[in-house]
Short mmCIF file of C-alpha atoms in Angstrom, two decimals:
data_model
loop_
_atom_site.label_atom_id
_atom_site.label_comp_id
_atom_site.label_asym_id
_atom_site.label_seq_id
_atom_site.Cartn_x
_atom_site.Cartn_y
_atom_site.Cartn_z
CA MET X 20 105.89 172.15 108.34
CA PHE X 21 104.19 168.83 109.39
CA LEU X 22 103.92 168.06 105.53
CA ALA X 23 107.16 166.10 105.30
CA GLY X 24 106.08 161.98 104.88
CA GLU X 25 104.59 162.17 101.75
CA GLY X 26 105.74 161.03 97.97
CA GLY X 27 109.55 160.33 98.22
CA GLN X 28 110.26 160.42 101.84
CA GLN X 29 109.13 157.26 103.72
CA THR X 30 109.62 156.24 106.91
CA SER X 31 112.36 153.74 107.51
CA TRP X 32 111.55 150.37 109.09
CA VAL X 33 114.15 151.24 111.70
CA ARG X 34 111.86 154.61 112.47
CA ASP X 35 109.00 152.61 112.90
CA PHE X 36 110.45 150.21 115.33
CA PHE X 37 111.57 153.13 117.64
CA ASN X 38 108.65 154.95 117.30
CA ASN X 39 106.02 151.49 118.02
CA VAL X 40 108.81 150.91 121.28
CA LEU X 41 107.89 154.17 122.61
CA LYS X 42 103.99 154.43 121.87
CA CYS X 43 104.27 151.74 124.31
CA GLY X 44 104.89 154.19 126.97
CA GLU X 45 103.16 158.05 128.02
CA ILE X 46 103.76 160.30 124.35
CA PRO X 47 104.16 163.96 125.32
CA ARG X 48 101.09 165.92 123.72
CA HIS X 49 102.83 169.01 123.48
CA VAL X 50 106.43 169.35 123.02
CA ALA X 51 108.42 173.18 122.96
CA PHE X 52 111.80 173.27 121.17
CA ILE X 53 114.38 176.22 121.98
CA MET X 54 116.08 175.52 118.58
CA ASP X 55 119.71 176.58 119.38
CA GLY X 56 122.78 176.70 117.64
CA ASN X 57 122.27 178.19 114.10
CA ARG X 58 125.06 180.75 114.41
CA ARG X 59 127.50 177.94 115.94
CA PHE X 60 126.59 175.73 113.09
CA ALA X 61 127.43 178.08 110.70
CA LYS X 62 130.70 179.18 112.11
CA GLU X 63 132.21 175.72 112.69
CA ARG X 64 131.67 174.81 108.63
CA GLN X 65 132.84 178.48 107.80
CA GLN X 66 129.31 179.23 106.16
CA PRO X 67 127.04 182.67 106.61
CA ARG X 68 124.97 182.71 109.50
CA ALA X 69 122.47 183.14 107.26
CA GLN X 70 122.84 179.45 105.92
CA GLY X 71 122.76 178.51 109.57
CA HIS X 72 119.58 179.87 110.14
CA GLU X 73 118.09 177.94 106.70
CA SER X 74 119.82 175.09 108.06
CA GLY X 75 117.53 175.52 111.22
CA PHE X 76 114.85 175.84 108.98
CA GLN X 77 114.90 172.33 107.32
CA LYS X 78 115.65 170.81 110.98
CA LEU X 79 111.89 172.29 112.69
CA ALA X 80 110.29 170.73 109.31
CA GLU X 81 112.11 167.34 109.55
CA THR X 82 111.66 167.30 113.67
CA LEU X 83 107.55 168.06 112.87
CA GLN X 84 107.53 165.24 110.99
CA TRP X 85 109.22 162.83 113.64
CA CYS X 86 106.46 164.94 116.54
CA LEU X 87 103.99 163.48 113.97
CA GLU X 88 104.97 160.01 113.55
CA LEU X 89 105.17 159.19 117.51
CA GLY X 90 101.68 161.16 117.95
CA ILE X 91 102.57 164.68 118.98
CA TYR X 92 100.04 166.84 117.76
CA GLU X 93 101.12 169.94 119.39
CA VAL X 94 104.51 171.70 118.83
CA THR X 95 105.94 175.35 120.16
CA VAL X 96 108.79 176.41 119.31
CA TYR X 97 111.55 179.76 119.73
CA ALA X 98 111.52 181.42 116.70
CA PHE X 99 113.07 185.17 117.07
CA SER X 100 113.10 186.54 120.86
CA ILE X 101 112.69 190.42 121.47
CA GLU X 102 116.04 189.96 122.74
CA ASN X 103 117.04 189.25 119.22
CA PHE X 104 116.81 192.50 117.90
CA LYS X 105 119.56 193.38 119.74
CA ARG X 106 121.79 191.90 117.19
CA SER X 107 123.12 193.23 114.05
CA LYS X 108 120.41 194.61 111.52
CA GLU X 109 121.96 192.70 108.83
CA GLU X 110 120.93 189.37 110.79
CA VAL X 111 117.87 190.65 111.60
CA ASP X 112 116.88 191.35 108.60
CA GLN X 113 118.24 188.53 107.40
CA LEU X 114 116.00 186.11 109.83
CA MET X 115 112.74 188.58 108.85
CA GLU X 116 113.38 187.59 105.21
CA LEU X 117 113.85 184.01 105.70
CA THR X 118 110.43 183.97 107.85
CA LYS X 119 108.91 185.84 104.91
CA GLN X 120 110.37 183.13 102.92
CA LYS X 121 109.30 180.27 104.91
CA ILE X 122 105.97 181.71 105.09
CA ALA X 123 105.57 182.02 101.24
CA LYS X 124 106.24 178.28 100.76
CA ILE X 125 103.28 177.76 103.85
CA MET X 126 101.02 179.27 101.71
CA GLU X 127 102.11 177.86 98.27
CA GLU X 128 100.82 174.73 100.16
CA LYS X 129 97.64 175.48 101.72
CA GLU X 130 95.63 172.92 100.27
CA LYS X 131 98.25 170.25 102.15
CA ILE X 132 98.03 172.27 105.49
CA MET X 133 94.16 172.07 104.78
CA ASP X 134 93.95 168.35 104.35
CA ARG X 135 96.40 167.79 107.38
CA GLY X 136 94.06 170.51 109.39
CA VAL X 137 97.33 171.98 111.05
CA CYS X 138 96.80 174.92 112.83
CA ILE X 139 99.64 177.32 112.68
CA ARG X 140 99.35 179.81 115.63
CA VAL X 141 102.42 183.03 115.61
CA LEU X 142 102.47 184.06 119.51
CA GLY X 143 104.11 187.20 120.64
CA ASP X 144 103.88 190.51 120.17
CA LEU X 145 103.43 191.03 116.49
CA THR X 146 103.30 194.97 116.57
CA LEU X 147 107.52 194.76 116.99
CA LEU X 148 107.73 193.02 113.31
CA PRO X 149 108.61 194.97 110.48
CA PRO X 150 105.48 195.53 108.36
CA ASP X 151 106.15 193.10 105.82
CA THR X 152 106.81 190.40 108.36
CA ARG X 153 103.57 191.08 109.92
CA LYS X 154 101.17 190.90 106.87
CA ALA X 155 103.12 187.74 106.30
CA VAL X 156 102.45 186.32 109.58
CA ALA X 157 98.51 187.42 109.97
CA GLU X 158 97.81 185.79 106.44
CA VAL X 159 99.24 182.42 107.69
CA VAL X 160 97.76 182.84 111.17
CA ARG X 161 94.49 183.60 109.14
CA PHE X 162 94.13 180.93 106.85
CA SER X 163 94.43 177.92 109.44
CA LYS X 164 92.98 179.17 112.47
CA ASN X 165 89.86 176.74 112.24
CA ASN X 166 92.42 173.69 111.90
CA THR X 167 92.09 171.35 114.48
CA LYS X 168 94.04 168.40 113.98
CA CYS X 169 97.56 169.65 114.99
CA PHE X 170 99.06 172.78 115.99
CA LEU X 171 102.42 174.97 115.77
CA ASN X 172 102.77 177.70 117.41
CA VAL X 173 105.95 180.18 117.07
CA CYS X 174 106.99 182.54 119.16
CA LEU X 175 108.35 185.69 117.08
CA ALA X 176 109.17 188.84 118.83
CA TYR X 177 108.20 186.78 121.90
CA THR X 178 109.83 186.66 125.72
CA SER X 179 108.16 184.95 128.68
CA ARG X 180 108.68 188.17 131.12
CA HIS X 181 107.16 190.31 128.12
CA GLU X 182 103.85 188.15 127.39
CA ILE X 183 103.11 188.05 131.75
CA THR X 184 103.19 192.03 131.45
CA GLU X 185 100.94 192.39 128.59
CA ALA X 186 98.58 189.51 130.34
CA VAL X 187 98.84 191.63 133.67
CA LYS X 188 97.91 194.87 131.70
CA LEU X 189 94.99 193.32 130.01
CA MET X 190 93.95 192.47 133.00
CA ALA X 191 94.11 195.57 135.07
CA GLU X 192 92.38 196.64 131.88
CA GLY X 193 89.07 194.75 132.35
CA VAL X 194 88.83 195.17 136.27
CA GLU X 195 89.10 198.85 134.91
CA LEU X 196 87.02 198.48 132.41
CA GLY X 197 84.54 196.80 134.82
CA ILE X 198 84.28 193.88 132.91
CA LEU X 199 86.23 192.09 135.86
CA GLU X 200 86.10 192.52 139.57
CA PRO X 201 89.56 193.23 141.42
CA SER X 202 89.06 189.52 142.97
CA ASP X 203 88.93 187.77 139.44
CA VAL X 204 92.14 188.31 138.85
CA THR X 205 93.81 184.37 139.86
CA GLU X 206 96.28 182.14 138.83
CA SER X 207 93.60 180.75 136.48
CA LEU X 208 92.72 183.86 134.71
CA LEU X 209 96.17 184.40 133.96
CA ASP X 210 96.91 181.65 132.23
CA LYS X 211 93.49 182.12 130.05
CA THR X 212 95.18 185.71 129.27
CA LEU X 213 99.06 184.59 128.15
CA TYR X 214 99.70 184.12 124.47
CA THR X 215 99.34 180.49 124.83
CA ASN X 216 95.78 180.60 126.48
CA LYS X 217 94.69 178.12 123.70
CA SER X 218 97.36 175.23 124.18
CA PRO X 219 97.62 172.96 127.21
CA ASP X 220 101.52 173.93 129.25
CA PRO X 221 103.83 171.72 127.21
CA ASP X 222 104.35 168.70 128.68
CA LEU X 223 108.34 168.11 127.63
CA LEU X 224 111.02 171.06 126.31
CA ILE X 225 113.94 170.33 124.68
CA ARG X 226 116.41 173.04 124.10
CA THR X 227 119.76 172.02 122.03
CA SER X 228 123.33 173.59 121.53
CA GLY X 229 124.13 172.04 125.68
CA GLU X 230 123.08 175.96 126.88
CA ILE X 231 121.05 174.87 130.40
CA ARG X 232 118.84 177.63 130.80
CA LEU X 233 115.35 178.60 129.76
CA SER X 234 116.49 181.83 127.69
CA ASP X 235 113.02 183.77 128.79
CA PHE X 236 111.13 181.25 127.09
CA LEU X 237 107.54 179.79 128.78
CA LEU X 238 109.08 180.51 132.04
CA TRP X 239 105.30 180.48 133.33
CA GLN X 240 104.26 177.55 131.67
CA THR X 241 107.17 175.20 132.20
CA SER X 242 106.88 174.46 136.02
CA HIS X 243 105.91 171.22 135.55
CA THR X 244 107.33 170.44 132.35
CA CYS X 245 110.30 167.66 131.37
CA LEU X 246 113.10 170.02 130.89
CA ILE X 247 116.04 168.16 128.34
CA PHE X 248 119.12 170.11 127.37
CA GLU X 249 120.72 168.61 124.39
CA LYS X 250 124.46 169.14 123.74
CA ALA X 251 123.85 168.87 119.74
CA LEU X 252 123.19 172.03 117.72
CA TRP X 253 120.20 172.93 116.62
CA PRO X 254 120.96 172.02 112.51
CA ALA X 255 122.82 168.95 114.16
CA PHE X 256 119.56 167.49 116.33
CA SER X 257 119.38 163.64 115.45
CA ILE X 258 116.13 161.52 116.29
CA TRP X 259 118.16 159.85 118.39
CA ASP X 260 118.86 162.89 120.29
CA PHE X 261 114.74 162.97 120.10
CA TYR X 262 114.17 159.44 120.84
CA HIS X 263 116.38 160.21 123.91
CA ALA X 264 114.71 162.98 125.50
CA ILE X 265 111.32 161.25 124.45
CA LEU X 266 112.66 158.35 126.89
CA CYS X 267 114.11 160.85 129.66
CA TYR X 268 110.07 162.40 129.64
CA GLN X 269 108.43 158.75 130.15
CA TRP X 270 111.21 157.99 132.82
CA ASN X 271 109.97 160.99 134.57
CA TYR X 272 106.36 160.99 133.65
CA ASN X 273 104.68 159.86 137.00
CA LYS X 274 106.45 162.55 139.12
CA LEU X 275 105.61 165.13 137.54
CA LYS X 276 102.01 164.31 136.70
CA ILE X 277 101.65 164.05 140.71
CA ASN X 278 103.12 167.05 141.52
CA LYS X 279 101.28 168.69 138.75
CA ASP X 280 98.03 167.60 139.97
CA LYS X 281 99.23 168.16 143.25
CA THR X 282 99.65 171.87 142.38
CA GLU X 283 96.83 172.21 140.50
CA GLN X 284 94.33 170.82 142.88
CA TYR X 285 96.10 173.85 145.56
CA LYS X 286 95.33 176.30 143.34
CA ILE X 287 92.13 175.45 142.88
CA THR X 288 91.54 174.88 146.61
CA LYS X 289 93.15 178.84 147.34
CA GLU X 290 90.99 180.03 144.82
CA LEU X 291 87.69 178.67 146.47
CA GLU X 292 89.13 180.17 150.11
CA SER X 293 89.49 183.28 148.01
CA LEU X 294 86.00 183.35 146.78
CA LYS X 295 84.77 182.93 150.51
CA ARG X 296 86.49 185.22 152.05
CA HIS X 297 85.51 187.42 149.41
CA ILE X 298 82.15 187.26 149.63
CA LEU X 299 82.17 187.53 153.16
CA GLN X 300 84.05 190.89 153.41
CA ASN X 301 81.60 192.43 150.92
CA GLU X 302 78.45 191.35 153.36
CA GLY X 303 80.70 193.31 156.13
CA HIS X 304 81.77 190.03 158.81
CA SER X 305 84.29 190.88 161.08
CA ARG X 306 87.32 188.38 160.90
CA ASN X 307 86.81 186.78 164.30
CA VAL X 308 84.02 184.97 163.21
CA GLU X 309 84.81 184.48 159.53
CA THR X 310 85.97 180.98 159.98
CA LEU X 311 82.54 179.86 161.79
CA VAL X 312 80.84 182.34 158.87
CA ILE X 313 82.83 180.02 155.94
CA GLU X 314 81.92 176.48 157.30
CA SER X 315 78.52 177.07 157.25
CA ARG X 316 78.28 178.72 153.98
CA THR X 317 75.94 176.64 151.60
CA GLN X 318 77.15 174.78 148.00
CA ASN X 319 74.23 176.59 146.55
CA GLU X 320 76.08 180.58 147.81
CA LEU X 321 79.34 179.55 146.14
CA ASP X 322 77.85 177.98 143.37
CA GLN X 323 76.11 181.07 142.19
CA ALA X 324 79.41 182.93 143.07
CA LEU X 325 81.10 180.65 141.25
CA GLU X 326 79.36 180.89 137.96
CA ARG X 327 79.01 185.05 138.29
CA ARG X 328 82.89 185.05 138.48
CA GLU X 329 82.69 182.29 135.28
CA GLN X 330 80.67 184.99 133.34
CA ARG X 331 82.73 187.32 133.90
CA GLN X 332 86.00 185.74 133.38
CA GLN X 333 84.12 184.46 129.81
CA ALA X 334 83.86 188.29 129.20
CA PHE X 335 87.24 189.04 129.76
CA ALA X 336 88.42 186.18 127.65
CA SER X 337 85.75 187.41 124.82
CA PHE X 338 87.52 191.04 125.29
CA VAL X 339 91.18 189.49 125.38
CA ASP X 340 90.44 187.69 121.94
CA GLU X 341 88.60 190.47 120.26
CA ARG X 342 91.60 192.50 121.32
CA ARG X 343 94.22 190.21 119.54
CA LYS X 344 92.25 189.64 116.95
CA GLU X 345 92.20 193.41 115.95
CA ILE X 346 95.59 193.32 116.15
CA LEU X 347 96.13 190.73 113.70
CA GLU X 348 93.54 192.23 111.23
CA SER X 349 95.16 195.65 111.72
CA CYS X 350 98.45 193.45 110.40
CA CYS X 351 96.87 192.38 107.01
#
């Protein structure tokens, strides 16, 4: 993963040509994939389901190489949903075994991963995984955690609703412990509490297999993401399908950026107004004079309040990081 392209696998002049053409436009910094269609791919070929998932893993390695060639240095993949635990025990066991095998392969190539600076993150509720899978996952995350050149985020035992619920619980605990004030709980703080808090939101999300839905994947993070639904089953996903998705992103880039910037500015403005009102309420001002008092507030007072909030939120971020570090350590 992010390792292909060495030795015998040389980029063809055709790929070089199309990559250079695409690089004349905007290239997404972060691409997410819903890798759908492994089972149907195997069924069409009268293969066991396990072979379909194996083909899917091989396609992931190939796709990561395409991303690297284009200068896309962060990729997030939906590897295993919490909902997938409802599948047959045999299939779940096969998927967990395949995950361990692929992690073992990664561990064999530690030196290449470190040389390329690849940071592998696993996003999801690790406590739901079998102990041996949990241990393997924790090991690969630990050894690559300080790398900063490329990022591979693997969503394992993940759903967006679960992610948001866990973030809300953590914020509530932060208030209960006195790390946060209730007024500190904002959209921006929720962003920083999600599993994806170390990553920018995806610029482009690609789902294969023709299904037009997100299946509870990155629901919070994809409000201003270009969504592409390709008909190809994941193992049959081609570089031409990939190029098509990049072109669609470039076609929609300006509109997406304008809307995203407007939303971000509106969010900042509303959070500042909320903070001003909180200051006034603490000082006992009535609603009748609220507007007048808000307008008379000095920038210095607001800056001080913002600094105190930032300090509390930083302390909370450290609390969240420590909590997740403890979970990771316990897996080992």
